[in-house]
Coordinates of C-alpha atoms and ligand atoms in Angstrom, one line a residue:
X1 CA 0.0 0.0 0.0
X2 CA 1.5 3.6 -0.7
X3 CA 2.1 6.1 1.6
X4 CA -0.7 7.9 0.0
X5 CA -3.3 5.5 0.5
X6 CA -3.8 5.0 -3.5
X7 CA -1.9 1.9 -4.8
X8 CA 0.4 2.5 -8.0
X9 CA -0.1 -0.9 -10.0
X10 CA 1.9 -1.4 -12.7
X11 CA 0.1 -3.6 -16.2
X12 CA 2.3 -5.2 -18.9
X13 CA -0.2 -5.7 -22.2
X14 CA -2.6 -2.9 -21.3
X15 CA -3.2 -2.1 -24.6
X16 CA -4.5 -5.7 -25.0
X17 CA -7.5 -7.6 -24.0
X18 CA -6.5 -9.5 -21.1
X19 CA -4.6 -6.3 -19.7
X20 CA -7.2 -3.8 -20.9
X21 CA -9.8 -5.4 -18.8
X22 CA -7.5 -5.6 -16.0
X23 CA -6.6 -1.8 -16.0
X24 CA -10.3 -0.8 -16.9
X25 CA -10.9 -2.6 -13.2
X26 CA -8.2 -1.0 -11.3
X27 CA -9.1 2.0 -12.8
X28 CA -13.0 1.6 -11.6
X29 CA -11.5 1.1 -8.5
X30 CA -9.7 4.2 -7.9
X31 CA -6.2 2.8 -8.4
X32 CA -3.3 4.5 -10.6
X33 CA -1.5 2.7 -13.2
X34 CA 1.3 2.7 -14.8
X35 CA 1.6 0.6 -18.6
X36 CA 4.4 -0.7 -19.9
X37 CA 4.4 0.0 -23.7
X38 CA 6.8 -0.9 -26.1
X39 CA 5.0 1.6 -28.6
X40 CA 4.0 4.8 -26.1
X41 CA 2.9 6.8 -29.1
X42 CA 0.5 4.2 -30.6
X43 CA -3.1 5.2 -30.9
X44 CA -3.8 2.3 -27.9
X45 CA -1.5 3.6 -25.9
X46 CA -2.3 7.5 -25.8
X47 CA -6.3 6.2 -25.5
X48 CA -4.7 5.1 -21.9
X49 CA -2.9 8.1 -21.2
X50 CA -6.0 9.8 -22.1
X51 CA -7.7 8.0 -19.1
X52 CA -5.1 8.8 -17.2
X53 CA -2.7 6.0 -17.1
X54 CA 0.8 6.9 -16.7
X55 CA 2.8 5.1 -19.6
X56 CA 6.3 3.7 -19.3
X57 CA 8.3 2.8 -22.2
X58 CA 9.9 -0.7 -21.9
X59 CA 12.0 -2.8 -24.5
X60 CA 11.7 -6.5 -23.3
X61 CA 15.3 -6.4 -25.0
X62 CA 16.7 -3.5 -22.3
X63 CA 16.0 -5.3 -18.7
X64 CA 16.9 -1.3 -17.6
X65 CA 14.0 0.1 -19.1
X66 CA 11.9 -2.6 -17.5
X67 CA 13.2 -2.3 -14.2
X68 CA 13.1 1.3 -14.5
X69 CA 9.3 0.9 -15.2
X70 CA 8.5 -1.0 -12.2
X71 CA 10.5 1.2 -9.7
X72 CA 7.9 1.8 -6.3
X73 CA 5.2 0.3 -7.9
X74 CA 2.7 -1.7 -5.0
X75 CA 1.9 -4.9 -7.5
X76 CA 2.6 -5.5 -11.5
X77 CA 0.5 -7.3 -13.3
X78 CA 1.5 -9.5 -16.6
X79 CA 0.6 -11.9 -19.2
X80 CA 2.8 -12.9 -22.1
X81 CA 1.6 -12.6 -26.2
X82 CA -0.1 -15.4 -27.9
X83 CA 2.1 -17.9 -29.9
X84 CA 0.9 -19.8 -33.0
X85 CA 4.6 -21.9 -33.4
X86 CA 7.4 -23.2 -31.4
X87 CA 9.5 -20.2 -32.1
X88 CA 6.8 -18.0 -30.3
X89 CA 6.4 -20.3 -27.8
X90 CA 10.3 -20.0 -26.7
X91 CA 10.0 -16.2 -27.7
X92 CA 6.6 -16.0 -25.0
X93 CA 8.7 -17.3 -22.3
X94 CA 11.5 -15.3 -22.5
X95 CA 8.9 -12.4 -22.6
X96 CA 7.9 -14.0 -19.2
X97 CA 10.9 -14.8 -17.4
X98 CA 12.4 -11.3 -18.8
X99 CA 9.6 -9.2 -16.6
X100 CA 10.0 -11.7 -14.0
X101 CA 13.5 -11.3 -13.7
X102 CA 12.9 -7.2 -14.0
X103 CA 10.0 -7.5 -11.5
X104 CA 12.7 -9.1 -8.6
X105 CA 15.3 -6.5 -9.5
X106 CA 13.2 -3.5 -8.7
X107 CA 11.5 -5.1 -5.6
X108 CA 8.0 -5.6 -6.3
X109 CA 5.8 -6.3 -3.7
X110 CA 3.7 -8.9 -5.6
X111 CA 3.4 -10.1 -8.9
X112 CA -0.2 -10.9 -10.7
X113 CA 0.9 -13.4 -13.9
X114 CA -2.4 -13.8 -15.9
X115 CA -1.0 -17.2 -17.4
X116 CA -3.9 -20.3 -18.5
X117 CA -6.0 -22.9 -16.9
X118 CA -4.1 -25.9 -16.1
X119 CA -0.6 -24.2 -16.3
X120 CA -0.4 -25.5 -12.8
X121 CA 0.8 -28.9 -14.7
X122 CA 2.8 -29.9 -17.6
X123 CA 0.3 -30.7 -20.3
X124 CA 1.9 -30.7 -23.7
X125 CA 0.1 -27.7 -24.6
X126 CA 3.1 -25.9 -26.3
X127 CA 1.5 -22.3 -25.2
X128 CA 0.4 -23.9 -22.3
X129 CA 3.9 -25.6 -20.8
X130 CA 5.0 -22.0 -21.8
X131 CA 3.0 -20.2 -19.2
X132 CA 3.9 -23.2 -17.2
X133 CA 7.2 -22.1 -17.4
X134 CA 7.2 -18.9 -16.8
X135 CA 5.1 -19.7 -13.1
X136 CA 7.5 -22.3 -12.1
X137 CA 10.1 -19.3 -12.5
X138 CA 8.1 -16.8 -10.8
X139 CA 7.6 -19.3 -7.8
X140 CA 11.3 -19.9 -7.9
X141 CA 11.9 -16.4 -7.9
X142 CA 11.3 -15.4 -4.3
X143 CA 8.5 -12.8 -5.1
X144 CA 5.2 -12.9 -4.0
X145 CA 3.5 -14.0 -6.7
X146 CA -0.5 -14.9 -7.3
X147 CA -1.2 -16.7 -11.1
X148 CA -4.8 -16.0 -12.4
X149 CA -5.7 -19.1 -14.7
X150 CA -7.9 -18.0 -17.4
X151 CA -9.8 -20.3 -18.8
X152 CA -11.2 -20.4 -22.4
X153 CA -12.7 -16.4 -23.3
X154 CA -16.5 -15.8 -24.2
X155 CA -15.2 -13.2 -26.6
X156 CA -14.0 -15.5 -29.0
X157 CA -17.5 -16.6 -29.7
X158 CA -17.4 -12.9 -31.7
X159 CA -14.3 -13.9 -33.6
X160 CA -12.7 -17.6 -34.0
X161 CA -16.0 -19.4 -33.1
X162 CA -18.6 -17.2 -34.2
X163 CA -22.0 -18.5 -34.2
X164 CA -23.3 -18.6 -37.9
X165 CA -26.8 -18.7 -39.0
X166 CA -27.9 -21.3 -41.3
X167 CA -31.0 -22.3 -43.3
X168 CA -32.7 -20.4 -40.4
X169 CA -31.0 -21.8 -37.3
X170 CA -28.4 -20.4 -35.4
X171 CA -25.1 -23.5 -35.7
X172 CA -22.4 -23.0 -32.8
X173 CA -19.1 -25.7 -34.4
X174 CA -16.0 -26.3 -32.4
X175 CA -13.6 -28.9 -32.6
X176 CA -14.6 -30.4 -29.8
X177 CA -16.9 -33.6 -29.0
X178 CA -20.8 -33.2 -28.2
X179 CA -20.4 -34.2 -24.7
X180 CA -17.6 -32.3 -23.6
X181 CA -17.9 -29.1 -21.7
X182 CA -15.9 -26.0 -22.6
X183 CA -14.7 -23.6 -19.9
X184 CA -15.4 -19.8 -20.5
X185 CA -14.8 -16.7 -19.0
X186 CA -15.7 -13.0 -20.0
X187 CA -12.4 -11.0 -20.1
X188 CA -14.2 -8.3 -18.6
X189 CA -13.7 -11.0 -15.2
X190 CA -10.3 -11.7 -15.8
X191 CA -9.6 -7.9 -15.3
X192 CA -12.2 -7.6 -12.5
X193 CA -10.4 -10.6 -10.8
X194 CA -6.8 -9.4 -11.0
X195 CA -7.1 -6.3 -9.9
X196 CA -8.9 -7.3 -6.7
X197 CA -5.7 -9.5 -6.0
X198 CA -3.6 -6.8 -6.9
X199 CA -5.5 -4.3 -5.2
X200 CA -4.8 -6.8 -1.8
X201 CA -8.6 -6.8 -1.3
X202 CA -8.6 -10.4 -2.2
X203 CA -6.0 -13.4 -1.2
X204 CA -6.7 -16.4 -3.0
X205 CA -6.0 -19.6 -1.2
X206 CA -2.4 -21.3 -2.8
X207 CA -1.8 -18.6 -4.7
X208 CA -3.6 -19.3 -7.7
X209 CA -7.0 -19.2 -8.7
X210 CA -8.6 -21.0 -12.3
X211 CA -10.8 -18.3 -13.1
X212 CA -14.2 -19.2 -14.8
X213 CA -17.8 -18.5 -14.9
X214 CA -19.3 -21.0 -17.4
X215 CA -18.6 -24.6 -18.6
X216 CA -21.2 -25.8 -21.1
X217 CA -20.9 -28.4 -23.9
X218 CA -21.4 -27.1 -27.3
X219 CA -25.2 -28.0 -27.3
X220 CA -25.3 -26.2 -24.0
X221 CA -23.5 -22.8 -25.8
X222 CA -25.6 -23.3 -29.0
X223 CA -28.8 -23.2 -26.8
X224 CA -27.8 -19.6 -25.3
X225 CA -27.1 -18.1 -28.1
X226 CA -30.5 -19.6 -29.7
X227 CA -32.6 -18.4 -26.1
X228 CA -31.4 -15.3 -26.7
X229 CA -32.3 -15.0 -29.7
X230 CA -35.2 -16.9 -30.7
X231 CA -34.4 -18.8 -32.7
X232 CA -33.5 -22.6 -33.3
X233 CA -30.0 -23.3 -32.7
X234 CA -27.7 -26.8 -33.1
X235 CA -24.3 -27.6 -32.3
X236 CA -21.6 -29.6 -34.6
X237 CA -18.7 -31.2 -33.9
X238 CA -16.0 -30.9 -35.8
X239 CA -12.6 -32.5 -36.8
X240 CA -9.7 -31.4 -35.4
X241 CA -8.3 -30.8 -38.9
X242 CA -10.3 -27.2 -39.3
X243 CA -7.9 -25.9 -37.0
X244 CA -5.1 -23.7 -38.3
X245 CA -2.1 -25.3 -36.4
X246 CA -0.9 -27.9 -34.5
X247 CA -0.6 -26.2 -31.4
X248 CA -4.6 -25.5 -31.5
X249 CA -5.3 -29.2 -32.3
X250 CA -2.9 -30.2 -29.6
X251 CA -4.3 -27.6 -27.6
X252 CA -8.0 -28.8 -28.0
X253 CA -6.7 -32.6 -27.7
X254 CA -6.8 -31.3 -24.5
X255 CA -9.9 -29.4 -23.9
X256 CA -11.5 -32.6 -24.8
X257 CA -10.2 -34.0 -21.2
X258 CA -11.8 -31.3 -19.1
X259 CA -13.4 -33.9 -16.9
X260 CA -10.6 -35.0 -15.9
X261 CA -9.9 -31.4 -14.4
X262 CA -13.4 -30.0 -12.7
X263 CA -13.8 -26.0 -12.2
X264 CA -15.0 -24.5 -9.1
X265 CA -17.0 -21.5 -10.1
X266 CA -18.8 -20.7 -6.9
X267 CA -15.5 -20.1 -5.3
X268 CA -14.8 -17.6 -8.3
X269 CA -17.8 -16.4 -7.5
X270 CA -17.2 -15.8 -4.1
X271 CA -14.3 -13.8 -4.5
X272 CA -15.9 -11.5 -7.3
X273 CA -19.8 -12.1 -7.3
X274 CA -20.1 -10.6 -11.3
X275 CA -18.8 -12.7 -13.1
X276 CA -21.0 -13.7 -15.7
X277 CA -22.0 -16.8 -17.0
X278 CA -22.7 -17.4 -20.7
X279 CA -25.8 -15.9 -21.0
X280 CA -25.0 -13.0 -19.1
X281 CA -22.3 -12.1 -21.3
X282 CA -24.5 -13.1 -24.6
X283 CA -27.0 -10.7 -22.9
X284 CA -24.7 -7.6 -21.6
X285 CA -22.3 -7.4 -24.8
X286 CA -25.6 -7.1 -27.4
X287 CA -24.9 -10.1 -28.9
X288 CA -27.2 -10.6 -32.4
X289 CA -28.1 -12.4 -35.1
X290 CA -25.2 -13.0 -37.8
X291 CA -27.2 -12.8 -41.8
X292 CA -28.0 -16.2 -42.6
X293 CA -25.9 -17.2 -45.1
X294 CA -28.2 -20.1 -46.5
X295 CA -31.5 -18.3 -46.1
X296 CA -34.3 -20.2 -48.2
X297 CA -35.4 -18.2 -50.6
Ligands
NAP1 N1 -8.0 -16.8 -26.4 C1 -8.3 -17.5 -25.3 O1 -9.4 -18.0 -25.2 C2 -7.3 -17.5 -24.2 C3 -7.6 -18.1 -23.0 C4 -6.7 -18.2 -21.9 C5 -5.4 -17.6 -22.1 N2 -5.1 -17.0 -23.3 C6 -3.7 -16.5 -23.5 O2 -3.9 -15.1 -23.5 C7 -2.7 -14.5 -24.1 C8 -3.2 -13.4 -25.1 O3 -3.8 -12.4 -24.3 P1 -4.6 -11.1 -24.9 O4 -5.7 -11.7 -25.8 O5 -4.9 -10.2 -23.9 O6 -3.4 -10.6 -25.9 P2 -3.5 -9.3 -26.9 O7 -4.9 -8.7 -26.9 O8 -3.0 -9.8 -28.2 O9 -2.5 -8.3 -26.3 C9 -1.1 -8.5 -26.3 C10 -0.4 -7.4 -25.5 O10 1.0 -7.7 -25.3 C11 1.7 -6.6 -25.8 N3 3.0 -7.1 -26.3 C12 3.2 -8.1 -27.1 N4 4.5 -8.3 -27.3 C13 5.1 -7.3 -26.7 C14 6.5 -6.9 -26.5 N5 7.5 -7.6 -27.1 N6 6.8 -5.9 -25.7 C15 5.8 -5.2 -25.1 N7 4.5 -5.5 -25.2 C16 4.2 -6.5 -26.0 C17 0.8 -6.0 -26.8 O11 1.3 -4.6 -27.0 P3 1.1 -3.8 -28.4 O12 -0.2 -3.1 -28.3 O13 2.3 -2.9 -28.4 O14 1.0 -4.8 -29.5 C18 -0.5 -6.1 -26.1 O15 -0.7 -5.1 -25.1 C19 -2.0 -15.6 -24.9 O16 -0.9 -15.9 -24.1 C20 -3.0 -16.8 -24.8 O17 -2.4 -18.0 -24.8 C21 -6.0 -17.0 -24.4

């Protein structure tokens, strides 16, 4: 806590969505923050200085100017960039273990890693084992450190799995098998979660919290989107083979075992009452109708 009584927190990726969310939060909160930008002139990041957030420039390359950035912050928060190959993946963890390394150097009181659900384990997941990576560092590190495990983000339903609408009926299609449930969370949660942690008003229990508020099969998803709307709606299966890479099919390989892994959402819940479920977020972001792309005529 500062002197002042207002906590200085300290977001790498606030120009993303994960971070984004997680600054919107702290700044609802009454918190100030300080972003560390590689690009301080971009359109994103003057949209934050606008808001008042206080922007450092940091080159992951320059440990200095990360160090710099973090000087008498109270927390930091961090996640590390998607990677689609191997080469990202290795390039991803020494992101990680770069602002980890930064973060003990200038003394941070605790460290908020927004990494993935099951990074807790080795699971073969090459951007998964990544973020496993980097925690098994920060652990090692000596800091106080809390990892938020998001799990799979409702948002995607507007891009990657976007519902289509089909002779009529809305069709939800994932690569993943009827009867296995997928684990969502809003982003807007993620951010609402980490900043309570960072903000000291929450301590989860082991340090780590899987943070979730839905886990629905695809017939399950399909039916939300369908209540909302109206209208009839079906789910498909598909192969793995639609996916771009290997590290998505390897990746939803995976998925496909969630049973073996069960979510505790009321104890999310419990430490941040909002977070919505499926509907809720189909509801709150305005979700509509896509043009049916096989309308009869
Ligand atoms: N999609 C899912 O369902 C899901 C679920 C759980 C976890 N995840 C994980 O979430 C992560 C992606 O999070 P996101 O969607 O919030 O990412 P995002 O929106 O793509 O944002 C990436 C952020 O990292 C910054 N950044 C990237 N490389 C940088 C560098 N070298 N130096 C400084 N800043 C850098 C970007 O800054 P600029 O603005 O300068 O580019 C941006 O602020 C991935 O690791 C993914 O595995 C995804």
């Amino acid at each position: 806590m500062s002197m002042q009584g207002t906590d200085t927190i300290a977001v790498f990726g606030a120009t993303g969505q994960q971070g984004g969310a997680v600054v919107d939060a702290l700044l609802e909160r009454g918190a100030r923050v300080r972003a560390l930008v590689r690009s301080p002139e971009s359109d994103r990041s003057q949209a934050l200085a606008a808001r008042g957030v206080e922007l450092a420039g940091v080159r992951i390359e320059d440990p200095a100017s990360v160090v710099a950035a973090l000087a008498a912050v109270d927390a930091f928060s961090f996640m590390t960039p998607e990677a689609d190959s191997l080469e990202q993946v290795e390039e991803e963890v020494r992101i990680g273990t770069a602002l980890v390394d930064a973060a003990v150097a200038a003394r941070v009181p605790h460290v908020v890693f927004t990494s993935v659900f099951g990074a807790e384990r080795e699971t073969g997941v090459p951007h998964h084992d990544s973020k496993h990576r980097i925690e098994e560092h920060l652990r090692r590190s000596g800091l106080r450190a809390t990892m938020v495990r998001p799990t799979g983000f409702m948002e995607n339903f507007t891009t990657v799995m976007a519902p289509t609408m089909e002779d009529g009926t809305i069709l939800v299609r994932m690569p993943l098998p009827e009867d296995v449930p997928l684990k969502l969370v809003s982003i807007r949660d993620i951010g609402r979660i980490a900043a309570a942690i960072l903000l000291g008003t929450v301590v989860v229990p082991g340090g780590a919290v899987e943070v979730i508020g839905d886990e629905l099969t695809g017939a399950q998803i399909a039916a939300a989107f369908g209540a909302h709307a109206g209208i009839p709606a079906r789910y498909e299966a598909l192969p793995l083979s639609v996916l771009p890479t290997e590290l998505d099919r390897v990746m939803f390989r995976e998925f496909a075992k969630a049973s073996e892994h069960p979510s505790d959402i009321a104890a999310v819940r419990e430490i941040e009452p909002s977070v919505r479920d499926l509907s809720q977020w189909i509801r709150a972001t305005g979700w509509t109708v896509p043009e049916d792309s096989r309308a009869r005529a």
